[in-house]
Every structure is written in C-alpha cells, then in structure tokens.
Amino acid sequence: MSGIKAVFFDIDNTLYNTGRLAEASRRNAIKAMIEAGLMVGEEEGYRKLLEIVRKKGPNFDHHYDVLVKEYSGEKKHQIIAAGIVAYHTTKLGYLVPYPETIPVLLKLKQTGIKLGIISNGVPTKQWEKLIRLGLQHFFDYVIISEDKMQKPDPRIFRGAVVRAGCRPEETMMVGDDIMNDISGANKAGMNTVLVARGETKKPRRKADEPDYLIKDLRGLLGILNI
Amino acid sequence: MSGIKAVFFDIDNTLYNTGRLAEASRRNAIKAMIEAGLMVGEEEGYRKLLEIVRKKGPNFDHHYDVLVKEYSGEKKHQIIAAGIVAYHTTKLGYLVPYPETIPVLLKLKQTGIKLGIISNGVPTKQWEKLIRLGLQHFFDYVIISEDKMQKPDPRIFRGAVVRAGCRPEETMMVGDDIMNDISGANKAGMNTVLVARGETKKPRRKADEPDYLIKDLRGLLGILNI
C-alpha cells in the first residue's frame, strides 16, 4: 500500500522486549534478595513477586517491601535494597531496541514518513525508556496517555491523526496489543498493524481485527512497499 | 591509643564523596534538560535546582518536575526524563568509595576490630549506597535512623554501643559532621573522630569538639597504632 504519511508505534513489546527485561530483572532481584538473606526459594519468590505486581500494578513503588514483609523480619532494608540494585542494574542491560527497530525506523524516515508514539503509562517513565533506548530523536509526535485518556480510547488516536495533520487513512498504528493498539485505532479509521512475535492471540470481535499482521517490525517494509 | 573494639562510620562524605557525586550528577542533569529543550542557562538552572533541593529536602522525588515547571510549558515530560536519566547515569559513575576507604577498613578488620555504620537517611536508600559502593559486607552493625530517632540524638549512639557489646570508651565514631556525628557521640561517651577533608568548620561549643581530627580515613591507622 502507499499514501501513508505517518506511522505511530506503541513502545513496550513493540520497539523493545519488555517481557524479557521484566523477567530477567525480577529474577535477578529475587536472587540478590535471597543472597542478602531472604528466606524463600527462587521459584516461589519469583511467583510471589509476580502476584504482588499483578495485585498492586506495575507502577507501584514498593513491590519489594511487600515481598520482604512476607518472608523476613530481620535485615529487611538490606534485602529490599539488594533487590532494587539488582533490578535496576539488570534492567539497564536489557533496555535495548529489538535488533530490527532502528533499521526499520531509519528506512521509514528515509522515505519521508513521519513517525510517532502512542503509549499508555506514566509520561516521564515512558520518556525515560525512549531516552535509554536511544530512540528519543526518531519521533515527530510523542503522545503518552495521562490517566484521563488512555488507549484504547479512540480519542487518543484521533488526536494523534490531527496532530500529524493527516486524514486517518493516511496513518498507521503499529502495536502488539489487540485491545489497546488495534481496537481503538480501528475505530479512529487508522490502518492497523499487529506485531505478533510469539503466539498470536485471536481477536474476539471483527472490529478488533488488524488490517495487517506481522511477525516483527521488518514486516512494515513489505506492507509499505519500501 | 588502644583498647578500641568497635569503630562506627557515617556514610555520606565519610566513606565516599557525596558532594562530588551530587554536583556532577546535577550539573549533567541540567545540561541534558537544556539539550532536551529547557530554556535556561546552565549556571542559573543549576543554582535554581540547588534552591529547590534546599527547599524540598534531598529525599523529595520530584525536584525536576518543579524546576521544569518554572521554565517550560511544552515538552515537559521529555525534559524531566532527560534530567532523570542523566542524573542516574552520572551518579553510578561516582558511587565509588574514597581511594583509602577499603584499604583502611581491611586493615581494621585484620586487627579484629568490629565495624559499624551509624547513618541518617531513608534505610533502603542508605543500604543501596552501601551495596553500590561494594561495602555491604564490611560492617557487623548497620544502624540507619528511622525518622523518629536520628543523629545527633545520643540514644542512637548508645544503642550502637550496646549492640556491639562494648563499653562506650571501647568504641569510636568517625564522621564528617560536627553536629550529627561528633556532638551526639561525645554525649554517649564514645571516642570521636572528625574527618575534615576540606576546610574545617570549627565547633562552636566545647562539647562538640572531636577527640581527634583527621584529613582522611588513613588518619585512623595512626590514632589506633596499627
């Protein structure tokens, strides 16, 4: 297809592997906490941590405090700090784009297509990721939801189309999440591309089906004939 | 002198150079925020940041939000995130002990003297520093104030002496701050050592005078005849 003037991307699991980052960082945090005296096995500790993250949400600041409270009375600040240091040290090593991310973004840039971000999350945290990924200069429009209006609300996508000065059919939304990235963008009349790196979750409703399905970002080059 | 069985240390500006760390990290944060679009000169931005840190306290989590609000309307999350990333990246490079810290601690260890920490601050944050400094395994007693009881309250020093199973005159407190480290430890009957690396602030009252004054931690070896 041609005539696309602006391509918008989700960040997490679209531009970099946040699943791998989270698992490696959390597992190393558990190991460090056990070395610092936490009385729990690695697997049980990891499962308990995931449970706490699910319960409290990913942006809660004290997952390790809650975890350590479960298993340990003594030395708790030392154990919490060991977990925090291991988590952040590991995270920095995994905050890298997918191997194809930068080559594909450069190729899109070369053809004059405008690039944007449409992301849910805490704005400063999402910007931190873009900066650490080295991607902060690639995007002409960065739209990060505040609490009030989040993906999949179609208004966030409509706003993005307006900001790019385009008609919806001249734009494309690329993401890994059927509900957040595809459903709302479909409603806004954008072209939609689902990146399904692993197993593909099937959309339940026809309205949530993406226009295109790709295995990784290189698939965009085929869709756009570049 | 001899007969010392336990030596307690302050952390910040005693075991590592927190002044240098803070200045370098904050200056790099300001530079990064200017590069990301903050409309202020480097010196003015730095002075304003120091003012905000003084006003809000060092453990307030949103110094950069306040700073950016002063100078910038647009792109503010991007600018705040640029500052945070630069601050933390710089900080990691400066979180190293003074060159003499580990050699002196090892020497004390070899003579069988017990080592401890008596520090004000958020316990998890102080532990994070010890871990990143690589010092977490050196200390037999780590006492970090909760809000209720802080240096220079003599009770925190008396508690440390009890935990070490010593009489006060068998213990020593080493720190850079006359009020926080020397005054209270004097009251608890400990031997006191002021580390005065730069200019020496004179104690105002006789009760705040340290028993010993050293230029850096190597001075301890002379005092203890080791």
Short mmCIF file of N, CA, C and O in Angstrom, two decimals, chain B residues 118-222:
data_model
loop_
_atom_site.label_atom_id
_atom_site.label_comp_id
_atom_site.label_asym_id
_atom_site.label_seq_id
_atom_site.Cartn_x
_atom_site.Cartn_y
_atom_site.Cartn_z
N ILE B 118 26.63 4.16 61.43
CA ILE B 118 25.53 4.90 62.06
C ILE B 118 25.20 6.05 61.11
O ILE B 118 26.00 6.96 60.92
N SER B 119 24.03 5.97 60.48
CA SER B 119 23.72 6.91 59.40
C SER B 119 22.29 7.42 59.51
O SER B 119 21.39 6.68 59.89
N ASN B 120 22.10 8.66 59.18
CA ASN B 120 20.75 9.19 58.99
C ASN B 120 20.32 8.93 57.54
O ASN B 120 21.16 8.79 56.66
N GLY B 121 19.03 8.91 57.31
CA GLY B 121 18.56 8.78 55.94
C GLY B 121 17.50 7.70 55.82
O GLY B 121 17.15 7.04 56.79
N VAL B 122 16.97 7.56 54.59
CA VAL B 122 15.98 6.51 54.31
C VAL B 122 16.73 5.17 54.30
O VAL B 122 17.66 5.01 53.52
N PRO B 123 16.36 4.22 55.17
CA PRO B 123 17.15 3.00 55.30
C PRO B 123 17.43 2.28 53.98
O PRO B 123 18.56 1.91 53.68
N THR B 124 16.39 2.10 53.14
CA THR B 124 16.63 1.38 51.89
C THR B 124 17.60 2.15 51.00
O THR B 124 18.45 1.56 50.33
N LYS B 125 17.51 3.47 50.98
CA LYS B 125 18.42 4.26 50.14
C LYS B 125 19.85 4.18 50.65
O LYS B 125 20.81 4.12 49.87
N GLN B 126 20.04 4.21 51.96
CA GLN B 126 21.40 4.12 52.52
C GLN B 126 21.99 2.73 52.24
O GLN B 126 23.17 2.61 51.90
N TRP B 127 21.16 1.69 52.35
CA TRP B 127 21.63 0.34 52.01
C TRP B 127 21.99 0.24 50.54
O TRP B 127 22.97 -0.39 50.16
N GLU B 128 21.19 0.88 49.67
CA GLU B 128 21.50 0.89 48.24
C GLU B 128 22.90 1.45 48.02
O GLU B 128 23.67 0.95 47.21
N LYS B 129 23.22 2.54 48.74
CA LYS B 129 24.55 3.13 48.58
C LYS B 129 25.63 2.14 49.01
O LYS B 129 26.62 1.95 48.31
N LEU B 130 25.45 1.52 50.19
CA LEU B 130 26.46 0.57 50.65
C LEU B 130 26.68 -0.55 49.63
O LEU B 130 27.81 -0.95 49.36
N ILE B 131 25.58 -1.03 49.04
CA ILE B 131 25.68 -2.13 48.08
C ILE B 131 26.41 -1.65 46.82
O ILE B 131 27.32 -2.29 46.32
N ARG B 132 26.02 -0.47 46.30
CA ARG B 132 26.66 0.01 45.07
C ARG B 132 28.12 0.38 45.32
O ARG B 132 28.96 0.32 44.42
N LEU B 133 28.44 0.80 46.55
CA LEU B 133 29.83 1.09 46.91
C LEU B 133 30.64 -0.19 47.11
O LEU B 133 31.87 -0.14 47.24
N GLY B 134 29.97 -1.33 47.14
CA GLY B 134 30.65 -2.61 47.39
C GLY B 134 31.07 -2.77 48.84
O GLY B 134 31.99 -3.52 49.15
N LEU B 135 30.41 -2.07 49.76
CA LEU B 135 30.83 -2.07 51.17
C LEU B 135 29.87 -2.85 52.08
O LEU B 135 30.08 -2.92 53.29
N GLN B 136 28.83 -3.47 51.50
CA GLN B 136 27.78 -4.03 52.35
C GLN B 136 28.25 -5.18 53.24
O GLN B 136 27.60 -5.49 54.22
N HIS B 137 29.38 -5.83 52.86
CA HIS B 137 29.82 -6.98 53.67
C HIS B 137 30.86 -6.62 54.72
O HIS B 137 31.33 -7.49 55.44
N PHE B 138 31.25 -5.35 54.79
CA PHE B 138 32.31 -4.97 55.73
C PHE B 138 31.80 -4.74 57.14
O PHE B 138 32.58 -4.76 58.09
N PHE B 139 30.52 -4.49 57.29
CA PHE B 139 30.04 -3.95 58.56
C PHE B 139 29.26 -4.97 59.38
O PHE B 139 28.36 -5.63 58.88
N ASP B 140 29.64 -5.08 60.64
CA ASP B 140 28.99 -6.01 61.56
C ASP B 140 27.67 -5.43 62.07
O ASP B 140 26.76 -6.18 62.41
N TYR B 141 27.59 -4.11 62.13
CA TYR B 141 26.38 -3.45 62.64
C TYR B 141 26.04 -2.30 61.70
O TYR B 141 26.88 -1.45 61.44
N VAL B 142 24.83 -2.30 61.18
CA VAL B 142 24.40 -1.18 60.34
C VAL B 142 23.17 -0.56 60.97
O VAL B 142 22.12 -1.20 61.05
N ILE B 143 23.33 0.65 61.45
CA ILE B 143 22.24 1.33 62.15
C ILE B 143 21.88 2.55 61.33
O ILE B 143 22.67 3.48 61.18
N ILE B 144 20.69 2.52 60.73
CA ILE B 144 20.25 3.65 59.92
C ILE B 144 19.00 4.20 60.57
O ILE B 144 18.06 3.46 60.84
N SER B 145 19.03 5.49 60.81
CA SER B 145 17.95 6.11 61.57
C SER B 145 16.63 5.97 60.86
O SER B 145 16.54 6.13 59.65
N GLU B 146 15.60 5.66 61.58
CA GLU B 146 14.26 5.92 61.09
C GLU B 146 13.97 7.38 61.46
O GLU B 146 14.77 8.03 62.12
N ASP B 147 12.82 7.87 61.03
CA ASP B 147 12.54 9.28 61.29
C ASP B 147 12.55 9.64 62.77
O ASP B 147 12.94 10.73 63.15
N LYS B 148 12.13 8.69 63.59
CA LYS B 148 11.91 9.02 65.00
C LYS B 148 13.20 9.39 65.73
O LYS B 148 13.24 10.33 66.50
N MET B 149 14.27 8.60 65.49
CA MET B 149 15.49 8.81 66.25
C MET B 149 16.65 8.94 65.28
O MET B 149 17.02 7.99 64.60
N GLN B 150 17.19 10.15 65.20
CA GLN B 150 18.23 10.44 64.22
C GLN B 150 19.46 10.97 64.92
O GLN B 150 19.37 11.54 66.01
N LYS B 151 20.66 10.81 64.28
CA LYS B 151 21.79 11.57 64.74
C LYS B 151 21.39 13.05 64.75
O LYS B 151 20.71 13.48 63.84
N PRO B 152 21.77 13.89 65.70
CA PRO B 152 22.72 13.62 66.80
C PRO B 152 22.10 13.12 68.10
O PRO B 152 22.76 13.23 69.14
N ASP B 153 20.88 12.59 68.09
CA ASP B 153 20.29 12.05 69.32
C ASP B 153 21.24 11.03 69.96
O ASP B 153 21.56 10.02 69.35
N PRO B 154 21.70 11.27 71.20
CA PRO B 154 22.68 10.36 71.80
C PRO B 154 22.16 8.92 71.93
O PRO B 154 22.95 7.99 71.98
N ARG B 155 20.83 8.74 71.95
CA ARG B 155 20.30 7.39 72.11
C ARG B 155 20.68 6.46 70.96
O ARG B 155 20.86 5.27 71.13
N ILE B 156 20.82 7.06 69.74
CA ILE B 156 21.18 6.21 68.60
C ILE B 156 22.62 5.71 68.77
O ILE B 156 22.94 4.57 68.42
N PHE B 157 23.48 6.55 69.38
CA PHE B 157 24.87 6.13 69.62
C PHE B 157 24.94 5.13 70.78
O PHE B 157 25.65 4.13 70.71
N ARG B 158 24.16 5.39 71.83
CA ARG B 158 24.16 4.46 72.97
C ARG B 158 23.67 3.09 72.52
O ARG B 158 24.20 2.06 72.92
N GLY B 159 22.63 3.09 71.68
CA GLY B 159 22.11 1.82 71.15
C GLY B 159 23.17 1.07 70.36
O GLY B 159 23.28 -0.16 70.45
N ALA B 160 23.97 1.80 69.60
CA ALA B 160 25.03 1.17 68.81
C ALA B 160 26.07 0.53 69.72
O ALA B 160 26.53 -0.60 69.48
N VAL B 161 26.45 1.24 70.77
CA VAL B 161 27.44 0.72 71.73
C VAL B 161 26.93 -0.58 72.36
O VAL B 161 27.65 -1.58 72.44
N VAL B 162 25.66 -0.58 72.74
CA VAL B 162 25.06 -1.78 73.34
C VAL B 162 25.06 -2.93 72.34
O VAL B 162 25.41 -4.06 72.67
N ARG B 163 24.69 -2.62 71.09
CA ARG B 163 24.64 -3.69 70.08
C ARG B 163 26.01 -4.32 69.86
O ARG B 163 26.12 -5.50 69.56
N ALA B 164 27.05 -3.51 69.99
CA ALA B 164 28.41 -4.03 69.81
C ALA B 164 28.91 -4.75 71.07
O ALA B 164 29.99 -5.33 71.06
N GLY B 165 28.13 -4.72 72.14
CA GLY B 165 28.53 -5.38 73.39
C GLY B 165 29.77 -4.74 74.01
O GLY B 165 30.60 -5.42 74.61
N CYS B 166 29.89 -3.44 73.86
CA CYS B 166 31.08 -2.73 74.34
C CYS B 166 30.71 -1.74 75.43
O CYS B 166 29.54 -1.41 75.64
N ARG B 167 31.75 -1.22 76.10
CA ARG B 167 31.59 -0.02 76.89
C ARG B 167 31.87 1.16 75.95
O ARG B 167 32.66 1.02 74.99
N PRO B 168 31.27 2.33 76.19
CA PRO B 168 31.42 3.46 75.26
C PRO B 168 32.89 3.77 74.96
O PRO B 168 33.24 4.05 73.81
N GLU B 169 33.75 3.70 75.99
CA GLU B 169 35.15 4.07 75.76
C GLU B 169 35.89 3.05 74.90
O GLU B 169 37.02 3.30 74.47
N GLU B 170 35.27 1.91 74.63
CA GLU B 170 35.88 0.92 73.72
C GLU B 170 35.44 1.14 72.28
O GLU B 170 35.77 0.35 71.39
N THR B 171 34.64 2.18 72.05
CA THR B 171 34.10 2.41 70.70
C THR B 171 34.56 3.77 70.16
O THR B 171 35.00 4.64 70.92
N MET B 172 34.42 3.91 68.86
CA MET B 172 34.83 5.14 68.20
C MET B 172 33.80 5.48 67.12
O MET B 172 33.28 4.59 66.44
N MET B 173 33.48 6.77 67.01
CA MET B 173 32.58 7.23 65.94
C MET B 173 33.38 8.12 65.00
O MET B 173 34.06 9.05 65.44
N VAL B 174 33.28 7.84 63.70
CA VAL B 174 34.04 8.57 62.68
C VAL B 174 33.06 9.22 61.71
O VAL B 174 32.24 8.52 61.10
N GLY B 175 33.15 10.53 61.56
CA GLY B 175 32.24 11.19 60.63
C GLY B 175 32.73 12.57 60.24
O GLY B 175 33.72 13.07 60.79
N ASP B 176 32.02 13.18 59.29
CA ASP B 176 32.46 14.48 58.76
C ASP B 176 31.64 15.64 59.32
O ASP B 176 31.91 16.79 58.97
N ASP B 177 30.64 15.35 60.14
CA ASP B 177 29.71 16.40 60.53
C ASP B 177 29.77 16.61 62.05
O ASP B 177 29.44 15.70 62.83
N ILE B 178 30.18 17.81 62.45
CA ILE B 178 30.36 18.09 63.88
C ILE B 178 29.07 17.85 64.64
O ILE B 178 29.06 17.19 65.68
N MET B 179 27.99 18.37 64.15
CA MET B 179 26.74 18.24 64.88
C MET B 179 26.26 16.79 64.86
O MET B 179 26.08 16.16 65.90
N ASN B 180 26.07 16.21 63.67
CA ASN B 180 25.46 14.88 63.58
C ASN B 180 26.35 13.77 64.11
O ASN B 180 25.88 12.83 64.74
N ASP B 181 27.64 13.84 63.81
CA ASP B 181 28.50 12.70 64.11
C ASP B 181 29.26 12.85 65.42
O ASP B 181 29.50 11.86 66.11
N ILE B 182 29.67 14.06 65.77
CA ILE B 182 30.58 14.23 66.90
C ILE B 182 29.80 14.56 68.19
O ILE B 182 29.98 13.90 69.22
N SER B 183 28.92 15.54 68.11
CA SER B 183 28.23 16.03 69.30
C SER B 183 27.49 14.92 70.06
O SER B 183 27.69 14.72 71.25
N GLY B 184 26.67 14.15 69.33
CA GLY B 184 25.89 13.10 70.00
C GLY B 184 26.76 11.96 70.49
O GLY B 184 26.52 11.39 71.57
N ALA B 185 27.80 11.60 69.72
CA ALA B 185 28.68 10.51 70.12
C ALA B 185 29.49 10.91 71.35
O ALA B 185 29.76 10.08 72.22
N ASN B 186 29.88 12.19 71.42
CA ASN B 186 30.54 12.69 72.63
C ASN B 186 29.64 12.47 73.85
O ASN B 186 30.08 11.97 74.88
N LYS B 187 28.37 12.84 73.70
CA LYS B 187 27.43 12.69 74.82
C LYS B 187 27.30 11.23 75.25
O LYS B 187 27.05 10.94 76.42
N ALA B 188 27.41 10.31 74.26
CA ALA B 188 27.27 8.89 74.58
C ALA B 188 28.57 8.32 75.14
O ALA B 188 28.63 7.12 75.46
N GLY B 189 29.62 9.13 75.21
CA GLY B 189 30.87 8.67 75.80
C GLY B 189 31.79 7.91 74.85
O GLY B 189 32.77 7.29 75.26
N MET B 190 31.48 7.98 73.53
CA MET B 190 32.34 7.32 72.55
C MET B 190 33.57 8.19 72.27
O MET B 190 33.56 9.39 72.52
N ASN B 191 34.63 7.57 71.78
CA ASN B 191 35.73 8.35 71.22
C ASN B 191 35.28 8.89 69.87
O ASN B 191 34.63 8.18 69.09
N THR B 192 35.61 10.15 69.57
CA THR B 192 35.09 10.75 68.35
C THR B 192 36.21 11.24 67.44
O THR B 192 37.21 11.78 67.91
N VAL B 193 36.01 11.01 66.13
CA VAL B 193 37.00 11.39 65.13
C VAL B 193 36.30 12.17 64.03
O VAL B 193 35.38 11.65 63.37
N LEU B 194 36.73 13.40 63.83
CA LEU B 194 36.17 14.22 62.75
C LEU B 194 37.06 14.10 61.52
O LEU B 194 38.27 14.33 61.59
N VAL B 195 36.45 13.72 60.39
CA VAL B 195 37.18 13.68 59.12
C VAL B 195 36.95 15.02 58.45
O VAL B 195 35.83 15.34 58.04
N ALA B 196 38.02 15.81 58.35
CA ALA B 196 37.90 17.16 57.76
C ALA B 196 38.72 17.19 56.50
O ALA B 196 39.89 17.55 56.52
N ARG B 197 38.10 16.80 55.39
CA ARG B 197 38.84 16.68 54.13
C ARG B 197 39.16 18.04 53.53
O ARG B 197 40.21 18.25 53.00
N GLY B 198 38.22 18.96 53.59
CA GLY B 198 38.48 20.27 53.02
C GLY B 198 38.72 21.26 54.14
O GLY B 198 39.52 21.02 55.04
N GLU B 199 38.04 22.37 54.07
CA GLU B 199 38.14 23.34 55.15
C GLU B 199 37.47 22.78 56.40
O GLU B 199 36.47 22.09 56.32
N THR B 200 38.04 23.09 57.53
CA THR B 200 37.48 22.60 58.79
C THR B 200 36.53 23.62 59.37
O THR B 200 36.89 24.77 59.57
N LYS B 201 35.28 23.16 59.60
CA LYS B 201 34.39 24.03 60.37
C LYS B 201 34.75 23.88 61.84
O LYS B 201 34.86 22.76 62.34
N LYS B 202 34.90 25.00 62.52
CA LYS B 202 35.24 24.94 63.96
C LYS B 202 33.99 24.64 64.78
O LYS B 202 32.95 25.26 64.55
N PRO B 203 34.06 23.73 65.74
CA PRO B 203 32.92 23.52 66.63
C PRO B 203 32.68 24.78 67.44
O PRO B 203 33.63 25.45 67.85
N ARG B 204 31.43 25.13 67.67
CA ARG B 204 31.12 26.34 68.44
C ARG B 204 31.24 26.11 69.93
O ARG B 204 31.59 26.97 70.69
N ARG B 205 30.89 24.88 70.35
CA ARG B 205 30.91 24.62 71.79
C ARG B 205 31.94 23.54 72.09
O ARG B 205 32.21 22.66 71.27
N LYS B 206 32.49 23.58 73.29
CA LYS B 206 33.49 22.62 73.72
C LYS B 206 32.95 21.19 73.66
O LYS B 206 33.66 20.24 73.27
N ALA B 207 31.65 21.03 73.97
CA ALA B 207 31.05 19.69 73.98
C ALA B 207 30.99 19.06 72.60
O ALA B 207 30.81 17.85 72.46
N ASP B 208 31.14 19.89 71.55
CA ASP B 208 31.06 19.36 70.19
C ASP B 208 32.45 19.07 69.61
O ASP B 208 32.56 18.69 68.44
N GLU B 209 33.50 19.30 70.39
CA GLU B 209 34.84 19.09 69.85
C GLU B 209 35.17 17.60 69.74
O GLU B 209 34.93 16.85 70.67
N PRO B 210 35.73 17.20 68.60
CA PRO B 210 36.11 15.79 68.46
C PRO B 210 37.37 15.50 69.27
O PRO B 210 38.17 16.39 69.52
N ASP B 211 37.51 14.23 69.65
CA ASP B 211 38.76 13.84 70.32
C ASP B 211 39.93 13.87 69.33
O ASP B 211 41.05 14.16 69.70
N TYR B 212 39.64 13.55 68.10
CA TYR B 212 40.69 13.53 67.07
C TYR B 212 40.18 14.20 65.80
O TYR B 212 38.99 14.16 65.49
N LEU B 213 41.14 14.78 65.07
CA LEU B 213 40.81 15.40 63.79
C LEU B 213 41.72 14.77 62.75
O LEU B 213 42.95 14.74 62.93
N ILE B 214 41.14 14.22 61.66
CA ILE B 214 41.99 13.61 60.63
C ILE B 214 41.63 14.20 59.27
O ILE B 214 40.52 14.71 59.07
N LYS B 215 42.59 14.13 58.33
CA LYS B 215 42.36 14.70 56.99
C LYS B 215 41.64 13.70 56.09
O LYS B 215 40.92 14.08 55.18
N ASP B 216 41.93 12.43 56.28
CA ASP B 216 41.16 11.39 55.59
C ASP B 216 41.24 10.12 56.43
O ASP B 216 41.89 10.11 57.49
N LEU B 217 40.61 9.04 55.96
CA LEU B 217 40.46 7.85 56.82
C LEU B 217 41.79 7.21 57.20
O LEU B 217 41.87 6.50 58.21
N ARG B 218 42.86 7.45 56.42
CA ARG B 218 44.17 6.88 56.78
C ARG B 218 44.61 7.35 58.16
O ARG B 218 45.38 6.67 58.85
N GLY B 219 44.13 8.53 58.57
CA GLY B 219 44.46 9.04 59.89
C GLY B 219 44.06 8.10 61.02
O GLY B 219 44.65 8.12 62.11
N LEU B 220 43.05 7.24 60.77
CA LEU B 220 42.62 6.29 61.81
C LEU B 220 43.73 5.33 62.20
O LEU B 220 43.83 4.92 63.35
N LEU B 221 44.54 4.96 61.21
CA LEU B 221 45.59 3.97 61.47
C LEU B 221 46.60 4.50 62.48
O LEU B 221 47.07 3.78 63.36
N GLY B 222 46.90 5.82 62.35
CA GLY B 222 47.79 6.45 63.33
C GLY B 222 47.16 6.49 64.72
O GLY B 222 47.79 6.13 65.72
#
